[in-house]
Amino acid sequence: MKIGVFDSGIGGLTVLKALTEVSPNNEYIYFGDTLNLPYGEKRVDELKQLSNKIIEFLISHEVDVIVIACGTLSSTIYDSVKSKYDVKIYDIINPIIKSIQKTNLKKVLLLGTEKTIQAKLFEEKLAKAGVEVYTKACPKFVPIIENKINEPLITAIGEYLYDFKDLDIEVIIPGCTHYGLISEEISEYTKIPCLDIGLLVAEEVNPTYSINDIKIYFSKITPEIKEAVSLIFGDLEIIEKVL
Ligand code: DGL
């Protein structure tokens, strides 16, 4: 099976990595829209336009399944694209909600981009699942992770998360896939475990057959992008492609 995965940048690589571990025998194609990052500050009509282009690019590469590995897109445009194409399209919110429904979690903290938190979709689905949910938008995390601003990560973590340290929160949901790359630092500071979103999504998609190949595209490649990819996947060619 050929699986297309996309995000605004390197965040979705956390989902791609989990997919390749859960289901190693597939063909993967990744698109990171680094030219248009961050998505968390874009209007919904812009997000729709960008997503449609990427979905069409992935379909032109004959994918069987697409995974929108982005919390912002899952919160805003997923409903408008999920039935628009002939391929099955997954988001990240539904797999997370499904897995939370199987647990006894009562109190969680949802982190996300401004857009994700404003959209309230994630929050509403969690509340419907009977979970008390605190939310916090963390707009500096993506630019710090993508090396677009030079602020120490720990300062931003303290700024956003200090108020949540003593509220008996059981689990943090990194509702932006980029945050999966800093889960350890978040948990170390808050002493609260973070859900592994990549794994939850990979288990939901869980395709079972095919060949073994990964192709990674970014709309803009920088040395930082190269470094992030090689940290996660080792020596792997990445391709620059403007859509
Ligand atoms: N990884 C994207 C998400 O899950 C980051 C959004 C952005 O580019 O701001 O929301």
Coordinates of C-alpha atoms and ligand atoms in Angstrom, one line a residue:
M1 CA 0.0 0.0 0.0
K2 CA 1.2 3.5 -0.7
I3 CA 0.6 6.0 2.1
G4 CA 0.8 9.8 1.7
V5 CA 1.5 11.9 4.8
F6 CA 1.6 15.6 5.1
D7 CA 2.0 18.6 7.4
S8 CA 3.2 22.2 7.4
G9 CA 6.8 21.0 8.2
I10 CA 8.7 18.5 10.2
G11 CA 5.9 17.8 12.8
G12 CA 4.2 15.2 10.7
L13 CA 7.5 13.3 10.5
T14 CA 6.6 12.0 14.1
V15 CA 3.5 10.4 12.5
L16 CA 5.5 9.1 9.5
K17 CA 8.1 7.6 11.8
A18 CA 5.4 5.8 13.9
L19 CA 3.7 4.6 10.7
T20 CA 7.0 3.1 9.4
E21 CA 7.5 1.4 12.7
V22 CA 3.9 0.0 13.1
S23 CA 3.6 -0.9 9.4
P24 CA 7.2 -1.1 7.9
N25 CA 6.2 -2.9 4.7
N26 CA 4.6 -0.1 2.9
E27 CA 5.5 2.6 0.5
Y28 CA 5.5 6.2 2.0
I29 CA 5.5 9.6 0.5
Y30 CA 5.8 12.7 2.8
F31 CA 5.1 16.4 2.0
G32 CA 6.2 19.1 4.5
D33 CA 4.9 22.5 3.4
T34 CA 7.8 24.4 4.9
L35 CA 7.4 27.3 2.4
N36 CA 4.0 28.1 3.9
L37 CA 4.7 27.3 7.5
P38 CA 3.3 28.1 10.1
Y39 CA -0.2 26.9 9.3
G40 CA -1.4 27.9 12.8
E41 CA -1.6 31.5 11.8
K42 CA -3.3 31.0 8.4
R43 CA -7.0 31.6 7.5
V44 CA -9.2 28.6 6.9
D45 CA -9.6 29.3 3.2
E46 CA -5.8 29.5 2.8
L47 CA -5.5 26.2 4.6
K48 CA -8.1 24.6 2.4
Q49 CA -6.2 25.8 -0.7
L50 CA -2.8 24.6 0.5
S51 CA -4.3 21.2 1.6
N52 CA -6.1 20.6 -1.7
K53 CA -2.8 21.2 -3.6
I54 CA -0.9 18.8 -1.4
I55 CA -3.6 16.1 -1.5
E56 CA -3.7 16.4 -5.3
F57 CA 0.1 16.1 -5.4
L58 CA 0.0 13.0 -3.3
I59 CA -2.9 11.5 -5.4
S60 CA -0.8 12.2 -8.5
H61 CA 1.8 9.9 -6.9
E62 CA -0.9 7.2 -6.7
V63 CA -1.3 6.9 -2.9
D64 CA -4.0 4.6 -1.6
V65 CA -4.4 6.5 1.7
I66 CA -3.6 10.0 3.0
V67 CA -2.8 11.0 6.6
I68 CA -3.2 14.6 7.5
A69 CA -0.5 14.7 10.1
C70 CA -1.4 18.1 11.3
G71 CA -3.5 19.2 14.3
T72 CA -4.3 22.6 12.7
L73 CA -5.7 21.0 9.5
S74 CA -7.5 18.3 11.4
S75 CA -9.3 21.0 13.4
T76 CA -10.2 23.2 10.5
I77 CA -10.4 21.7 7.0
Y78 CA -10.5 17.9 7.6
D79 CA -14.3 17.7 7.4
S80 CA -14.3 19.6 4.0
V81 CA -11.8 17.3 2.4
K82 CA -12.4 13.9 3.9
S83 CA -15.0 12.8 1.4
K84 CA -13.9 14.9 -1.5
Y85 CA -11.3 12.5 -3.0
D86 CA -11.3 8.8 -4.0
V87 CA -8.7 7.9 -1.4
K88 CA -9.3 7.4 2.3
I89 CA -8.1 10.4 4.3
Y90 CA -7.2 10.2 8.0
D91 CA -6.9 13.1 10.5
I92 CA -5.2 13.1 13.8
I93 CA -8.1 14.0 16.1
N94 CA -10.3 11.0 15.6
P95 CA -7.6 8.4 16.4
I96 CA -6.7 10.3 19.6
I97 CA -10.4 10.5 20.7
K98 CA -10.9 6.8 20.0
S99 CA -7.9 5.8 22.1
I100 CA -8.9 8.1 24.9
Q101 CA -12.4 6.6 25.0
K102 CA -10.7 3.3 25.8
T103 CA -9.0 4.7 28.9
N104 CA -10.2 6.1 32.2
L105 CA -8.7 9.5 31.7
K106 CA -10.6 12.3 33.5
K107 CA -8.5 15.4 33.2
V108 CA -6.2 16.3 30.3
L109 CA -4.4 19.4 28.9
L110 CA -4.7 19.9 25.2
L111 CA -1.9 21.9 23.6
G112 CA -2.1 23.2 20.1
T113 CA -1.6 26.1 17.6
E114 CA -3.8 29.2 17.9
K115 CA -6.0 27.9 15.1
T116 CA -6.5 24.5 16.7
I117 CA -7.4 25.9 20.1
Q118 CA -9.7 28.5 18.6
A119 CA -11.5 25.9 16.4
K120 CA -12.6 24.1 19.6
L121 CA -13.2 20.9 17.6
F122 CA -10.7 18.8 19.6
E123 CA -11.9 20.3 22.9
E124 CA -15.5 19.5 22.1
K125 CA -14.8 15.9 21.1
L126 CA -12.8 15.4 24.3
A127 CA -15.6 16.9 26.4
K128 CA -18.1 14.6 24.7
A129 CA -15.9 11.7 25.6
G130 CA -16.4 12.7 29.2
V131 CA -13.0 14.2 29.8
E132 CA -12.4 17.5 31.6
V133 CA -10.1 19.5 29.3
Y134 CA -7.8 22.4 29.8
T135 CA -6.5 24.1 26.7
K136 CA -3.4 26.2 25.8
A137 CA -2.3 27.6 22.5
C138 CA 1.5 27.6 22.2
P139 CA 2.2 29.6 19.1
K140 CA 6.0 29.9 19.7
F141 CA 6.6 26.2 19.8
V142 CA 6.4 25.6 16.0
P143 CA 8.8 28.5 15.1
I144 CA 11.2 27.4 17.8
I145 CA 11.1 23.7 16.6
E146 CA 11.6 24.8 13.0
N147 CA 14.4 27.1 14.0
K148 CA 12.6 30.2 12.8
I149 CA 13.0 32.1 16.1
N150 CA 15.8 32.0 18.4
E151 CA 14.2 31.7 21.9
P152 CA 15.2 28.9 24.3
L153 CA 12.6 26.2 24.2
I154 CA 12.6 25.9 28.0
T155 CA 11.6 29.6 28.4
A156 CA 8.6 29.1 26.1
I157 CA 7.6 25.9 27.9
G158 CA 7.7 27.7 31.2
E159 CA 5.7 30.6 29.8
Y160 CA 2.9 28.3 28.5
L161 CA 2.8 25.5 31.1
Y162 CA 3.7 26.9 34.5
D163 CA 0.0 27.4 35.4
F164 CA -0.8 23.8 34.7
K165 CA 1.8 22.1 36.9
D166 CA -0.4 21.6 40.0
L167 CA -3.8 20.9 38.6
D168 CA -3.7 17.1 38.8
I169 CA -3.7 16.8 35.0
E170 CA -3.2 13.1 34.1
V171 CA -2.0 13.5 30.5
I172 CA -0.9 16.2 28.0
I173 CA -2.2 15.9 24.5
P174 CA 0.3 17.4 22.1
G175 CA -2.5 18.5 19.7
C176 CA 0.1 19.8 17.2
T177 CA 2.3 17.1 15.6
H178 CA 5.4 19.4 16.0
Y179 CA 5.0 19.1 19.8
G180 CA 5.7 15.4 19.5
L181 CA 9.3 16.5 18.9
I182 CA 9.5 18.2 22.3
S183 CA 7.3 15.9 24.4
E184 CA 10.2 14.8 26.5
E185 CA 11.0 18.4 27.5
I186 CA 7.3 19.2 28.1
S187 CA 7.0 16.2 30.4
E188 CA 10.2 16.9 32.2
Y189 CA 9.1 20.4 33.1
T190 CA 5.4 19.6 34.0
K191 CA 6.0 16.1 35.3
I192 CA 3.0 15.1 33.3
P193 CA 3.2 12.4 30.6
C194 CA 2.5 13.3 27.0
L195 CA 0.4 11.1 24.7
D196 CA 2.3 9.7 21.7
I197 CA 0.1 11.1 18.9
G198 CA 2.2 9.6 16.1
L199 CA 1.7 6.1 17.5
L200 CA -2.0 6.5 18.1
V201 CA -2.5 7.7 14.5
A202 CA -0.3 4.9 13.1
E203 CA -2.3 2.3 15.0
E204 CA -5.5 3.6 13.6
V205 CA -4.2 3.6 10.0
N206 CA -2.4 0.3 10.5
P207 CA -2.1 -0.9 6.9
T208 CA -0.6 -4.3 6.7
Y209 CA 1.1 -5.0 3.4
S210 CA 3.3 -3.8 0.5
I211 CA 6.8 -2.8 -0.4
N212 CA 9.4 -0.6 1.5
D213 CA 10.2 2.8 0.3
I214 CA 10.0 6.4 1.7
K215 CA 10.1 9.6 -0.3
I216 CA 10.2 12.9 1.6
Y217 CA 9.3 16.2 -0.1
F218 CA 9.5 19.7 1.4
S219 CA 8.4 22.9 -0.3
K220 CA 11.6 24.6 1.1
I221 CA 14.6 22.7 2.3
T222 CA 17.0 24.4 4.8
P223 CA 20.0 22.9 6.7
E224 CA 17.7 22.6 9.8
I225 CA 15.1 20.5 7.8
K226 CA 18.0 18.3 6.6
E227 CA 19.2 17.8 10.1
A228 CA 15.7 17.1 11.5
V229 CA 15.1 14.4 8.8
S230 CA 18.4 12.8 9.4
L231 CA 17.9 12.7 13.2
I232 CA 14.6 11.0 12.7
F233 CA 15.3 8.7 9.7
G234 CA 19.1 8.7 9.3
D235 CA 20.5 8.9 5.8
L236 CA 17.5 9.6 3.6
E237 CA 17.3 11.7 0.5
I238 CA 14.8 14.6 0.6
I239 CA 13.4 16.4 -2.4
E240 CA 12.5 20.1 -2.8
K241 CA 9.2 20.7 -4.6
V242 CA 7.2 23.9 -4.8
L243 CA 3.5 23.1 -5.6
Ligands
DGL1 N1 2.2 20.4 12.8 C1 1.2 21.4 12.7 C2 0.0 21.0 13.6 O1 -0.1 19.8 13.9 C3 1.9 22.7 12.9 C4 1.0 23.8 12.5 C5 1.8 25.1 12.1 O2 2.5 25.0 11.1 O3 1.6 26.1 12.7 O4 -0.8 21.8 14.0

